[in-house]
Amino acid sequence: MDDRYGALHLFIDGEWLGAGGRQTEDVINPATGEAIGTLPHATPGDLDRAAAAAGAAFASWRRVPAFERAQILRKAAQLLRERADLIGTRMTLEQGKPFAEARLEALISADIFDYTADEGRRTYGRIIPARVPGMRWMVTREPVGPVAAFTPWNFPCVIPARKISAALATGCTMVIKPSEETPASVLEIARALQDAGLPAGVLNVVYGVPAEVSAHLIAAEPIRKITFTGSTGVGQQLAVLAAKAGVKRATMELGGHAPVMVFEDADIDAAVQAMVGAKFRNAGQICIAPTRFYLHDSVHDRFVEGFAAAAAKIRMGDGMDPASTMGPLANNRRVAAMEALVADAVDHGAGLRLGGNPGGNRGYFFEPTVLTDVPANARIMNEEPFGPVAVTARFSTLDEVIEQANRLPFGLASYAFTQDTRIASALADRVEAGMLGINNVAINMPETPFGGVKQSGYGSEGGSEGMDAYLVTKTVSQS
Ligand code: NAD
């Protein structure tokens, strides 16, 4: 156990609950493979209590003026900023990312709370001219109700922050089950909200066996909506449960497999710099990580040379060491997945330009890896690697690269580098993705909607669109 990590709890109806006879599981530091904390699992009774608390709190929270809700959320944002060192430390210990990235994640979460708090004050309705004199047609927007949320381990603060802030700003309440592998960070969000004056029951945090908790909560009578971020396979299962439990609404932020299209007229140095940063941040465990690098024939070798040279300078190590620029993978499943995907690509004839191996003598490390000329039938060209592996292929025409970019059933992020405005416009029109970054990677900000198409899911988070997920529309005809 690690003194820097702090005790873990469930947070139900304003109370912090410890193990107290409940089942527990160890939380592992992925840089060392050692246990750092003990996480209590919610009993079925705890889950019922959490859902009931969210249901009871909804009746009053929805009546709190949006202005006052925003004040609480903004106060919580300020507390997250003040506590960024503590949150960053706990996040690095449980997730592995370098402390600077973890601390920044706490600060970005605060920005998300600020932005969303104010967006909650702008959930405007409409007045429609009625057909009959003296009649008034009003369209109002109301909170959907108590929400069950499920979040993964790659961004332990930012992903919960998006869901919690939008739900609470619109007047919804929530029971959230974050990942059991990274439980401490989100508990600090709950603590900041409680310290900022959030009434008991508005937010509840539970942990347990994921499939059991999600089945229980989705079926719980007070829950009106679910929101999930994670793999497409689990998303499909939860969407079915939500439909069967009473056609409950759902938002799904699922996997991606982002194409990067580098054209012959691109600023290659700028593209390399942007892509090395985006590819290896969080050791590649990001659903919008650039993955398939489609490089124009004429620039392929130059891009690969620059990219591999920059990637070779990455210093892999324990995220608490200030010299580390890339931490371990979050769990040993990812290391095994990287080994299998790299071996399969090499078997299919890919060139191994950099890395390709687990690293270190403890923890779950995998080297920054570059595979070149990877054939389309290699597994890694079709399955989300979710790790520090970049793969390249060549193209010669615009139509060909757009066809390749759109080839997979995913459509989350995509990137392109070109100075030609006609190419940029064609990409904006024809690439099947929820987000497209042209000459930059600024596709994931509190102000901008984030979400996918095809099997990458449905619904947006962030931006004014992010509020829609938590609102229902009512038409009132009054005379
Ligand atoms: P996984 O698919 O089992 O789990 C993904 C996440 O969903 C985890 O946080 C897990 O706790 C949760 N989960 C799993 N089953 C659940 C259930 N029945 N109910 C509720 N939550 C459930 O596998 P994994 O090994 O954790 O990750 C593997 C893949 O998941 C990755 O390769 C990646 O493709 C995807 N993933 C995506 C994101 C994202 O941000 N979109 C985040 C993490 C993982």
Short mmCIF file of C-alpha atoms and ligand atoms in Angstrom, two decimals:
data_model
loop_
_atom_site.label_atom_id
_atom_site.label_comp_id
_atom_site.label_asym_id
_atom_site.label_seq_id
_atom_site.Cartn_x
_atom_site.Cartn_y
_atom_site.Cartn_z
CA MET A 1 0.00 0.00 0.00
CA ASP A 2 1.15 3.54 -0.74
CA ASP A 3 0.65 6.43 1.71
CA ARG A 4 0.41 8.95 -1.13
CA TYR A 5 -2.65 7.18 -2.53
CA GLY A 6 -5.24 7.72 0.24
CA ALA A 7 -8.17 5.56 1.32
CA LEU A 8 -10.85 4.50 -1.16
CA HIS A 9 -14.60 4.69 -0.57
CA LEU A 10 -18.01 4.41 -2.10
CA PHE A 11 -19.92 7.73 -2.08
CA ILE A 12 -23.65 7.20 -1.64
CA ASP A 13 -26.26 9.78 -0.63
CA GLY A 14 -23.54 12.11 0.67
CA GLU A 15 -21.84 9.43 2.78
CA TRP A 16 -18.33 8.03 2.36
CA LEU A 17 -18.50 4.27 2.87
CA GLY A 18 -15.46 2.08 3.54
CA ALA A 19 -15.04 -1.67 3.22
CA GLY A 20 -17.04 -2.50 6.39
CA GLY A 21 -17.65 -6.18 5.52
CA ARG A 22 -17.97 -5.56 1.77
CA GLN A 23 -15.92 -7.43 -0.82
CA THR A 24 -12.79 -5.56 -1.89
CA GLU A 25 -10.22 -5.55 -4.66
CA ASP A 26 -6.66 -4.27 -4.80
CA VAL A 27 -5.73 -1.29 -6.96
CA ILE A 28 -2.40 -1.82 -8.74
CA ASN A 29 0.25 0.76 -9.65
CA PRO A 30 1.01 -0.13 -13.30
CA ALA A 31 4.55 1.24 -13.02
CA THR A 32 5.46 -1.32 -10.35
CA GLY A 33 2.77 -4.03 -10.43
CA GLU A 34 2.31 -3.47 -6.67
CA ALA A 35 -0.95 -2.96 -4.77
CA ILE A 36 -1.46 0.65 -3.63
CA GLY A 37 -5.01 0.63 -2.27
CA THR A 38 -8.07 -1.44 -1.38
CA LEU A 39 -11.34 -0.67 -3.13
CA PRO A 40 -14.70 -1.63 -1.56
CA HIS A 41 -17.31 -3.15 -3.87
CA ALA A 42 -20.90 -1.98 -3.58
CA THR A 43 -23.40 -4.64 -2.48
CA PRO A 44 -26.71 -4.95 -4.37
CA GLY A 45 -28.24 -3.06 -1.41
CA ASP A 46 -25.68 -0.24 -1.86
CA LEU A 47 -26.58 0.01 -5.56
CA ASP A 48 -30.29 0.20 -4.76
CA ARG A 49 -29.57 2.88 -2.19
CA ALA A 50 -27.48 4.87 -4.68
CA ALA A 51 -30.18 4.69 -7.36
CA ALA A 52 -32.87 5.63 -4.83
CA ALA A 53 -30.75 8.55 -3.58
CA ALA A 54 -30.32 9.81 -7.16
CA GLY A 55 -34.07 9.43 -7.67
CA ALA A 56 -34.99 11.30 -4.49
CA ALA A 57 -32.42 14.07 -5.06
CA PHE A 58 -33.67 14.61 -8.63
CA ALA A 59 -36.99 15.95 -7.37
CA SER A 60 -35.27 18.87 -5.64
CA TRP A 61 -32.08 19.32 -7.74
CA ARG A 62 -34.08 19.88 -10.93
CA ARG A 63 -35.85 22.76 -9.14
CA VAL A 64 -32.60 24.46 -8.07
CA PRO A 65 -32.18 27.44 -10.43
CA ALA A 66 -29.61 26.81 -13.16
CA PHE A 67 -27.74 29.86 -11.89
CA GLU A 68 -27.27 28.29 -8.45
CA ARG A 69 -26.34 24.90 -9.91
CA ALA A 70 -23.68 26.67 -11.96
CA GLN A 71 -22.30 28.38 -8.87
CA ILE A 72 -21.76 25.02 -7.15
CA LEU A 73 -20.10 23.54 -10.24
CA ARG A 74 -17.83 26.57 -10.62
CA LYS A 75 -16.83 26.37 -6.97
CA ALA A 76 -15.98 22.68 -7.46
CA ALA A 77 -13.85 23.65 -10.47
CA GLN A 78 -11.89 26.03 -8.28
CA LEU A 79 -11.33 23.29 -5.68
CA LEU A 80 -10.13 20.88 -8.39
CA ARG A 81 -7.55 23.48 -9.45
CA GLU A 82 -6.39 23.96 -5.86
CA ARG A 83 -6.10 20.18 -5.43
CA ALA A 84 -4.47 19.42 -8.80
CA ASP A 85 -1.20 18.25 -7.24
CA LEU A 86 -2.96 15.76 -4.98
CA ILE A 87 -5.26 14.52 -7.75
CA GLY A 88 -2.37 14.29 -10.22
CA THR A 89 -0.31 12.22 -7.78
CA ARG A 90 -3.14 9.76 -7.13
CA MET A 91 -3.91 9.51 -10.84
CA THR A 92 -0.29 8.76 -11.75
CA LEU A 93 -0.10 6.10 -9.05
CA GLU A 94 -3.25 4.33 -10.24
CA GLN A 95 -3.10 4.93 -14.00
CA GLY A 96 0.59 5.38 -14.81
CA LYS A 97 0.60 8.57 -16.93
CA PRO A 98 3.37 11.09 -16.17
CA PHE A 99 2.53 13.38 -13.27
CA ALA A 100 2.57 16.47 -15.53
CA GLU A 101 -0.11 14.87 -17.75
CA ALA A 102 -2.12 13.77 -14.72
CA ARG A 103 -1.99 17.21 -13.10
CA LEU A 104 -3.00 18.79 -16.39
CA GLU A 105 -5.94 16.38 -16.58
CA ALA A 106 -7.18 17.66 -13.21
CA LEU A 107 -6.90 21.24 -14.51
CA ILE A 108 -8.71 20.39 -17.76
CA SER A 109 -11.45 18.75 -15.69
CA ALA A 110 -11.82 22.06 -13.84
CA ASP A 111 -12.15 23.87 -17.19
CA ILE A 112 -14.83 21.37 -18.21
CA PHE A 113 -16.79 22.10 -15.02
CA ASP A 114 -16.51 25.86 -15.60
CA TYR A 115 -17.59 25.71 -19.22
CA THR A 116 -20.43 23.26 -18.64
CA ALA A 117 -21.71 25.11 -15.56
CA ASP A 118 -22.36 28.14 -17.73
CA GLU A 119 -23.70 26.12 -20.65
CA GLY A 120 -26.33 24.79 -18.21
CA ARG A 121 -27.62 28.35 -17.88
CA ARG A 122 -28.26 28.46 -21.63
CA THR A 123 -30.58 25.48 -22.12
CA TYR A 124 -33.07 27.72 -23.87
CA GLY A 125 -36.52 26.75 -25.10
CA ARG A 126 -38.49 28.30 -27.99
CA ILE A 127 -41.78 30.08 -28.65
CA ILE A 128 -43.43 28.95 -31.90
CA PRO A 129 -46.06 31.19 -33.58
CA ALA A 130 -49.35 29.36 -32.96
CA ARG A 131 -52.03 28.85 -35.63
CA VAL A 132 -54.83 30.17 -33.43
CA PRO A 133 -55.05 33.72 -31.96
CA GLY A 134 -54.54 33.70 -28.18
CA MET A 135 -52.76 30.37 -28.22
CA ARG A 136 -49.10 30.06 -27.20
CA TRP A 137 -46.83 27.20 -28.30
CA MET A 138 -43.83 26.77 -26.04
CA VAL A 139 -40.98 24.31 -26.29
CA THR A 140 -39.19 23.72 -23.01
CA ARG A 141 -36.16 21.60 -22.17
CA GLU A 142 -36.16 19.54 -19.01
CA PRO A 143 -33.59 17.28 -17.34
CA VAL A 144 -34.04 13.64 -18.40
CA GLY A 145 -33.73 12.32 -14.83
CA PRO A 146 -31.28 10.22 -12.81
CA VAL A 147 -28.41 8.95 -14.99
CA ALA A 148 -26.23 5.82 -14.66
CA ALA A 149 -22.72 6.52 -15.99
CA PHE A 150 -19.86 4.09 -16.72
CA THR A 151 -16.35 5.39 -17.37
CA PRO A 152 -12.98 3.77 -18.23
CA TRP A 153 -9.43 3.93 -16.90
CA ASN A 154 -7.59 5.94 -19.55
CA PHE A 155 -8.78 9.40 -18.43
CA PRO A 156 -9.89 8.87 -14.83
CA CYS A 157 -10.87 12.54 -14.33
CA VAL A 158 -11.71 14.10 -17.70
CA ILE A 159 -14.21 11.47 -18.85
CA PRO A 160 -16.19 11.47 -15.58
CA ALA A 161 -15.94 15.31 -15.51
CA ARG A 162 -17.65 15.57 -18.90
CA LYS A 163 -20.53 13.34 -17.84
CA ILE A 164 -20.97 14.61 -14.28
CA SER A 165 -20.78 18.31 -15.17
CA ALA A 166 -23.30 18.13 -18.01
CA ALA A 167 -25.73 15.99 -16.01
CA LEU A 168 -25.59 18.20 -12.93
CA ALA A 169 -25.65 21.49 -14.86
CA THR A 170 -28.90 20.51 -16.58
CA GLY A 171 -30.57 19.37 -13.34
CA CYS A 172 -30.02 15.62 -13.63
CA THR A 173 -28.61 13.45 -10.84
CA MET A 174 -26.17 10.60 -11.33
CA VAL A 175 -24.83 7.27 -10.13
CA ILE A 176 -21.42 6.77 -11.69
CA LYS A 177 -19.36 3.58 -11.82
CA PRO A 178 -15.86 4.62 -12.83
CA SER A 179 -13.22 2.03 -13.64
CA GLU A 180 -12.19 -0.11 -10.66
CA GLU A 181 -8.61 0.18 -11.95
CA THR A 182 -8.49 3.96 -11.43
CA PRO A 183 -10.95 4.77 -8.64
CA ALA A 184 -9.22 7.54 -6.63
CA SER A 185 -9.24 10.41 -9.13
CA VAL A 186 -12.99 10.58 -9.60
CA LEU A 187 -13.56 10.37 -5.85
CA GLU A 188 -11.74 13.72 -5.68
CA ILE A 189 -14.31 15.16 -8.10
CA ALA A 190 -17.06 13.94 -5.77
CA ARG A 191 -15.22 15.45 -2.80
CA ALA A 192 -14.80 18.80 -4.55
CA LEU A 193 -18.51 18.87 -5.40
CA GLN A 194 -19.52 17.97 -1.85
CA ASP A 195 -17.18 20.66 -0.47
CA ALA A 196 -18.69 23.12 -2.96
CA GLY A 197 -22.15 22.50 -1.51
CA LEU A 198 -23.66 19.79 -3.71
CA PRO A 199 -26.69 18.31 -1.89
CA ALA A 200 -26.54 14.64 -0.82
CA GLY A 201 -27.68 12.12 -3.44
CA VAL A 202 -27.13 14.33 -6.50
CA LEU A 203 -23.91 12.46 -7.30
CA ASN A 204 -23.18 8.91 -6.14
CA VAL A 205 -20.01 6.91 -6.89
CA VAL A 206 -20.00 3.10 -6.77
CA TYR A 207 -17.58 0.30 -7.66
CA GLY A 208 -17.90 -3.43 -8.12
CA VAL A 209 -17.86 -6.14 -10.78
CA PRO A 210 -18.56 -4.05 -13.93
CA ALA A 211 -21.09 -6.36 -15.59
CA GLU A 212 -23.01 -6.88 -12.33
CA VAL A 213 -23.08 -3.19 -11.40
CA SER A 214 -24.14 -2.04 -14.86
CA ALA A 215 -26.91 -4.67 -15.16
CA HIS A 216 -28.22 -3.72 -11.71
CA LEU A 217 -28.13 0.04 -12.20
CA ILE A 218 -29.50 0.08 -15.74
CA ALA A 219 -32.49 -1.96 -14.59
CA ALA A 220 -33.03 0.19 -11.47
CA GLU A 221 -36.39 1.93 -11.64
CA PRO A 222 -35.22 5.51 -10.88
CA ILE A 223 -32.57 5.49 -13.65
CA ARG A 224 -33.82 7.19 -16.84
CA LYS A 225 -30.68 7.33 -18.95
CA ILE A 226 -27.28 5.69 -19.31
CA THR A 227 -23.98 7.02 -20.61
CA PHE A 228 -20.93 4.85 -21.32
CA THR A 229 -17.37 5.42 -22.52
CA GLY A 230 -15.35 2.32 -23.40
CA SER A 231 -15.09 -0.41 -25.99
CA THR A 232 -17.66 -0.97 -28.75
CA GLY A 233 -18.36 -4.51 -27.51
CA VAL A 234 -19.34 -3.43 -24.01
CA GLY A 235 -21.25 -0.46 -25.41
CA GLN A 236 -23.40 -2.79 -27.49
CA GLN A 237 -24.22 -4.89 -24.44
CA LEU A 238 -25.18 -1.87 -22.35
CA ALA A 239 -27.30 -0.37 -25.14
CA VAL A 240 -29.28 -3.63 -25.28
CA LEU A 241 -29.75 -3.60 -21.49
CA ALA A 242 -30.94 0.03 -21.63
CA ALA A 243 -33.46 -0.81 -24.35
CA LYS A 244 -34.78 -3.83 -22.45
CA ALA A 245 -34.98 -1.93 -19.15
CA GLY A 246 -37.62 0.42 -20.53
CA VAL A 247 -36.24 2.10 -23.65
CA LYS A 248 -33.90 4.16 -21.49
CA ARG A 249 -31.94 6.73 -23.42
CA ALA A 250 -28.23 6.14 -23.99
CA THR A 251 -25.08 7.99 -25.02
CA MET A 252 -22.23 5.83 -26.31
CA GLU A 253 -18.62 7.03 -26.62
CA LEU A 254 -16.92 3.96 -28.04
CA GLY A 255 -13.71 2.93 -29.76
CA GLY A 256 -11.92 4.59 -32.64
CA HIS A 257 -9.10 3.85 -35.09
CA ALA A 258 -8.06 7.31 -36.22
CA PRO A 259 -6.59 7.74 -39.69
CA VAL A 260 -3.91 10.38 -40.29
CA MET A 261 -3.59 11.55 -43.90
CA VAL A 262 -0.33 13.32 -44.75
CA PHE A 263 -0.36 14.86 -48.25
CA GLU A 264 2.61 15.71 -50.43
CA ASP A 265 2.23 19.47 -49.84
CA ALA A 266 2.09 19.14 -46.01
CA ASP A 267 4.49 20.82 -43.62
CA ILE A 268 6.13 17.52 -42.64
CA ASP A 269 8.09 18.83 -39.66
CA ALA A 270 4.95 20.34 -38.14
CA ALA A 271 3.00 17.15 -38.86
CA VAL A 272 5.66 14.99 -37.20
CA GLN A 273 5.77 17.19 -34.13
CA ALA A 274 1.98 17.26 -33.71
CA MET A 275 1.59 13.52 -34.32
CA VAL A 276 4.37 12.30 -32.01
CA GLY A 277 2.79 14.30 -29.20
CA ALA A 278 -0.72 13.02 -29.95
CA LYS A 279 0.29 9.38 -30.58
CA PHE A 280 2.29 8.76 -27.41
CA ARG A 281 0.36 10.90 -24.93
CA ASN A 282 -1.09 8.61 -22.27
CA ALA A 283 1.02 5.84 -23.90
CA GLY A 284 -1.41 5.80 -26.82
CA GLN A 285 -4.38 4.76 -24.67
CA ILE A 286 -6.75 7.34 -26.10
CA CYS A 287 -9.76 6.66 -28.28
CA ILE A 288 -8.80 9.64 -30.50
CA ALA A 289 -5.11 8.63 -30.72
CA PRO A 290 -3.74 8.85 -34.28
CA THR A 291 -3.29 5.24 -35.39
CA ARG A 292 -3.26 4.54 -39.15
CA PHE A 293 -0.75 6.89 -40.77
CA TYR A 294 -1.56 7.10 -44.49
CA LEU A 295 1.44 8.87 -45.98
CA HIS A 296 1.68 10.14 -49.55
CA ASP A 297 4.30 8.11 -51.47
CA SER A 298 6.44 11.17 -51.96
CA VAL A 299 6.67 12.00 -48.22
CA HIS A 300 6.43 8.54 -46.63
CA ASP A 301 10.11 8.02 -45.91
CA ARG A 302 10.73 11.57 -44.72
CA PHE A 303 7.77 11.45 -42.34
CA VAL A 304 8.75 8.02 -40.96
CA GLU A 305 12.34 9.13 -40.42
CA GLY A 306 11.32 12.25 -38.49
CA PHE A 307 8.58 10.46 -36.56
CA ALA A 308 10.79 7.53 -35.52
CA ALA A 309 13.62 9.89 -34.50
CA ALA A 310 11.27 11.95 -32.33
CA ALA A 311 9.62 8.83 -30.86
CA ALA A 312 13.04 7.40 -30.00
CA LYS A 313 13.64 10.38 -27.71
CA ILE A 314 10.62 9.54 -25.54
CA ARG A 315 11.76 8.59 -22.07
CA MET A 316 9.64 5.70 -20.80
CA GLY A 317 9.45 5.29 -17.02
CA ASP A 318 7.52 5.62 -13.77
CA GLY A 319 5.17 8.59 -14.14
CA MET A 320 6.27 9.94 -10.76
CA ASP A 321 9.82 10.38 -12.11
CA PRO A 322 9.93 13.91 -13.60
CA ALA A 323 12.27 12.65 -16.33
CA SER A 324 9.62 10.25 -17.72
CA THR A 325 7.74 11.47 -20.78
CA MET A 326 5.71 8.27 -21.23
CA GLY A 327 4.44 6.02 -18.45
CA PRO A 328 3.49 2.35 -18.42
CA LEU A 329 0.32 0.96 -19.98
CA ALA A 330 -2.56 0.99 -17.53
CA ASN A 331 -2.76 -2.78 -17.10
CA ASN A 332 -1.10 -5.98 -18.24
CA ARG A 333 -3.93 -6.71 -20.73
CA ARG A 334 -2.63 -3.86 -22.88
CA VAL A 335 0.95 -5.23 -22.89
CA ALA A 336 -0.26 -8.62 -24.05
CA ALA A 337 -2.41 -6.93 -26.71
CA MET A 338 0.54 -4.86 -28.01
CA GLU A 339 2.79 -7.93 -28.25
CA ALA A 340 0.17 -9.87 -30.19
CA LEU A 341 -0.66 -7.00 -32.57
CA VAL A 342 2.99 -6.23 -33.34
CA ALA A 343 3.85 -9.91 -33.94
CA ASP A 344 0.85 -10.28 -36.24
CA ALA A 345 1.80 -7.16 -38.25
CA VAL A 346 5.39 -8.37 -38.68
CA ASP A 347 4.06 -11.78 -39.76
CA HIS A 348 2.03 -9.96 -42.40
CA GLY A 349 5.19 -8.31 -43.75
CA ALA A 350 5.26 -4.97 -41.88
CA GLY A 351 8.62 -3.33 -41.19
CA LEU A 352 9.51 -2.84 -37.50
CA ARG A 353 11.12 0.58 -37.51
CA LEU A 354 11.20 1.30 -33.77
CA GLY A 355 10.44 -0.47 -30.49
CA GLY A 356 8.17 -3.50 -30.49
CA ASN A 357 8.94 -4.86 -27.03
CA PRO A 358 7.75 -4.67 -23.44
CA GLY A 359 10.20 -2.59 -21.42
CA GLY A 360 11.58 -2.46 -17.88
CA ASN A 361 11.85 -5.32 -15.46
CA ARG A 362 8.62 -4.58 -13.59
CA GLY A 363 5.32 -2.86 -14.31
CA TYR A 364 3.41 -2.83 -17.59
CA PHE A 365 5.68 -0.99 -20.02
CA PHE A 366 5.73 -1.18 -23.80
CA GLU A 367 8.16 0.74 -25.99
CA PRO A 368 7.07 3.48 -28.41
CA THR A 369 6.71 1.47 -31.60
CA VAL A 370 6.60 2.32 -35.30
CA LEU A 371 5.53 -0.27 -37.89
CA THR A 372 5.82 0.64 -41.58
CA ASP A 373 4.06 -0.52 -44.75
CA VAL A 374 1.51 -2.49 -42.77
CA PRO A 375 -0.90 -4.41 -45.03
CA ALA A 376 -4.63 -3.73 -44.66
CA ASN A 377 -5.31 -7.30 -43.54
CA ALA A 378 -3.01 -7.13 -40.49
CA ARG A 379 -5.04 -7.13 -37.27
CA ILE A 380 -3.67 -3.77 -36.15
CA MET A 381 -5.07 -2.11 -39.29
CA ASN A 382 -8.55 -3.22 -38.19
CA GLU A 383 -8.56 -3.43 -34.38
CA GLU A 384 -8.01 -0.45 -32.10
CA PRO A 385 -4.48 -0.90 -30.68
CA PHE A 386 -5.03 1.41 -27.68
CA GLY A 387 -1.30 1.58 -27.01
CA PRO A 388 1.94 3.24 -28.17
CA VAL A 389 2.06 1.77 -31.67
CA ALA A 390 1.91 3.80 -34.91
CA VAL A 391 1.38 2.04 -38.24
CA THR A 392 2.02 3.44 -41.72
CA ALA A 393 0.75 2.72 -45.24
CA ARG A 394 1.26 4.60 -48.52
CA PHE A 395 -1.21 6.30 -50.85
CA SER A 396 -1.02 8.27 -54.07
CA THR A 397 -4.46 9.83 -54.71
CA LEU A 398 -7.05 11.73 -52.67
CA ASP A 399 -9.85 9.28 -53.50
CA GLU A 400 -7.70 6.32 -52.50
CA VAL A 401 -6.80 7.76 -49.08
CA ILE A 402 -10.38 8.81 -48.30
CA GLU A 403 -11.52 5.28 -49.14
CA GLN A 404 -8.88 3.87 -46.78
CA ALA A 405 -9.72 6.37 -44.02
CA ASN A 406 -13.42 5.38 -44.23
CA ARG A 407 -12.75 1.65 -44.60
CA LEU A 408 -13.33 0.65 -40.97
CA PRO A 409 -16.62 0.48 -39.06
CA PHE A 410 -15.32 3.17 -36.65
CA GLY A 411 -15.59 6.92 -37.09
CA LEU A 412 -14.32 8.87 -34.10
CA ALA A 413 -11.25 11.07 -34.69
CA SER A 414 -9.35 11.68 -37.93
CA TYR A 415 -6.44 13.92 -38.85
CA ALA A 416 -4.95 15.38 -42.02
CA PHE A 417 -1.98 17.52 -42.95
CA THR A 418 -2.18 19.58 -46.14
CA GLN A 419 -1.73 23.20 -47.22
CA ASP A 420 -4.18 22.76 -50.10
CA THR A 421 -7.58 24.23 -49.25
CA ARG A 422 -9.32 22.15 -51.96
CA ILE A 423 -8.02 18.95 -50.32
CA ALA A 424 -8.99 20.25 -46.87
CA SER A 425 -12.53 20.99 -48.06
CA ALA A 426 -12.87 17.57 -49.69
CA LEU A 427 -11.79 15.91 -46.45
CA ALA A 428 -14.19 18.01 -44.37
CA ASP A 429 -17.02 16.85 -46.66
CA ARG A 430 -16.11 13.20 -47.15
CA VAL A 431 -14.30 11.78 -44.11
CA GLU A 432 -16.67 9.68 -41.99
CA ALA A 433 -15.73 10.77 -38.48
CA GLY A 434 -17.09 12.68 -35.53
CA MET A 435 -13.99 14.90 -35.45
CA LEU A 436 -11.41 15.94 -38.06
CA GLY A 437 -8.23 17.87 -37.21
CA ILE A 438 -6.63 19.55 -40.26
CA ASN A 439 -3.07 20.68 -39.51
CA ASN A 440 -3.73 20.52 -35.76
CA VAL A 441 -5.06 18.24 -33.03
CA ALA A 442 -7.38 20.67 -31.22
CA ILE A 443 -10.47 18.48 -31.62
CA ASN A 444 -11.16 17.77 -27.98
CA MET A 445 -11.88 20.92 -26.00
CA PRO A 446 -14.60 21.76 -23.44
CA GLU A 447 -16.18 24.08 -26.03
CA THR A 448 -16.27 21.55 -28.90
CA PRO A 449 -18.60 18.54 -29.27
CA PHE A 450 -16.88 15.19 -28.95
CA GLY A 451 -18.45 12.01 -30.29
CA GLY A 452 -18.40 9.37 -32.98
CA VAL A 453 -20.30 7.98 -35.94
CA LYS A 454 -20.78 4.37 -37.08
CA GLN A 455 -19.61 1.90 -34.38
CA SER A 456 -17.81 4.67 -32.50
CA GLY A 457 -21.14 5.45 -30.90
CA TYR A 458 -23.74 8.20 -30.74
CA GLY A 459 -24.36 11.42 -28.86
CA SER A 460 -21.97 14.27 -28.16
CA GLU A 461 -20.16 15.37 -25.03
CA GLY A 462 -18.77 18.89 -24.74
CA GLY A 463 -19.90 22.05 -26.47
CA SER A 464 -23.52 23.17 -26.34
CA GLU A 465 -24.40 19.83 -28.02
CA GLY A 466 -23.18 18.03 -24.89
CA MET A 467 -26.17 19.29 -22.94
CA ASP A 468 -28.65 17.63 -25.31
CA ALA A 469 -27.84 14.19 -23.93
CA TYR A 470 -29.28 15.18 -20.55
CA LEU A 471 -32.34 17.09 -21.73
CA VAL A 472 -35.77 16.08 -22.97
CA THR A 473 -38.06 18.33 -24.98
CA LYS A 474 -41.60 19.23 -23.99
CA THR A 475 -44.11 21.08 -26.15
CA VAL A 476 -46.76 23.07 -24.27
CA SER A 477 -49.73 24.47 -26.16
CA GLN A 478 -51.46 27.05 -23.91
CA SER A 479 -54.56 29.12 -24.52
P1 NAD B 1 -13.26 -3.74 -21.62
O1 NAD B 1 -13.86 -3.56 -22.94
O2 NAD B 1 -13.68 -4.93 -20.83
O3 NAD B 1 -13.51 -2.47 -20.68
C1 NAD B 1 -13.57 -1.15 -21.14
C2 NAD B 1 -14.17 -0.32 -20.01
O4 NAD B 1 -15.51 -0.71 -19.80
C3 NAD B 1 -13.49 -0.55 -18.65
O5 NAD B 1 -13.44 0.67 -17.96
C4 NAD B 1 -14.40 -1.53 -17.91
O6 NAD B 1 -14.38 -1.32 -16.52
C5 NAD B 1 -15.74 -1.18 -18.45
N1 NAD B 1 -16.64 -2.31 -18.54
C6 NAD B 1 -16.36 -3.56 -19.00
N2 NAD B 1 -17.45 -4.33 -18.98
C7 NAD B 1 -18.45 -3.55 -18.49
C8 NAD B 1 -19.82 -3.78 -18.24
N3 NAD B 1 -20.42 -4.95 -18.52
N4 NAD B 1 -20.54 -2.76 -17.71
C9 NAD B 1 -19.99 -1.55 -17.47
N5 NAD B 1 -18.69 -1.28 -17.71
C10 NAD B 1 -17.93 -2.28 -18.21
O7 NAD B 1 -11.71 -3.91 -21.77
P2 NAD B 1 -10.41 -3.15 -21.33
O8 NAD B 1 -9.34 -4.18 -21.33
O9 NAD B 1 -10.57 -2.35 -20.09
O10 NAD B 1 -10.17 -2.18 -22.55
C11 NAD B 1 -10.07 -2.78 -23.83
C12 NAD B 1 -10.50 -1.89 -24.90
O11 NAD B 1 -11.52 -1.00 -24.50
C13 NAD B 1 -9.41 -1.00 -25.41
O12 NAD B 1 -8.61 -1.69 -26.31
C14 NAD B 1 -10.17 0.10 -26.06
O13 NAD B 1 -10.52 -0.28 -27.36
C15 NAD B 1 -11.43 0.20 -25.25
N6 NAD B 1 -11.42 1.36 -24.35
C16 NAD B 1 -11.90 2.51 -24.85
C17 NAD B 1 -11.88 3.64 -24.07
C18 NAD B 1 -12.39 4.94 -24.61
O14 NAD B 1 -12.03 6.00 -24.11
N7 NAD B 1 -13.26 4.92 -25.62
C19 NAD B 1 -11.36 3.59 -22.79
C20 NAD B 1 -10.89 2.37 -22.29
C21 NAD B 1 -10.93 1.25 -23.09
#
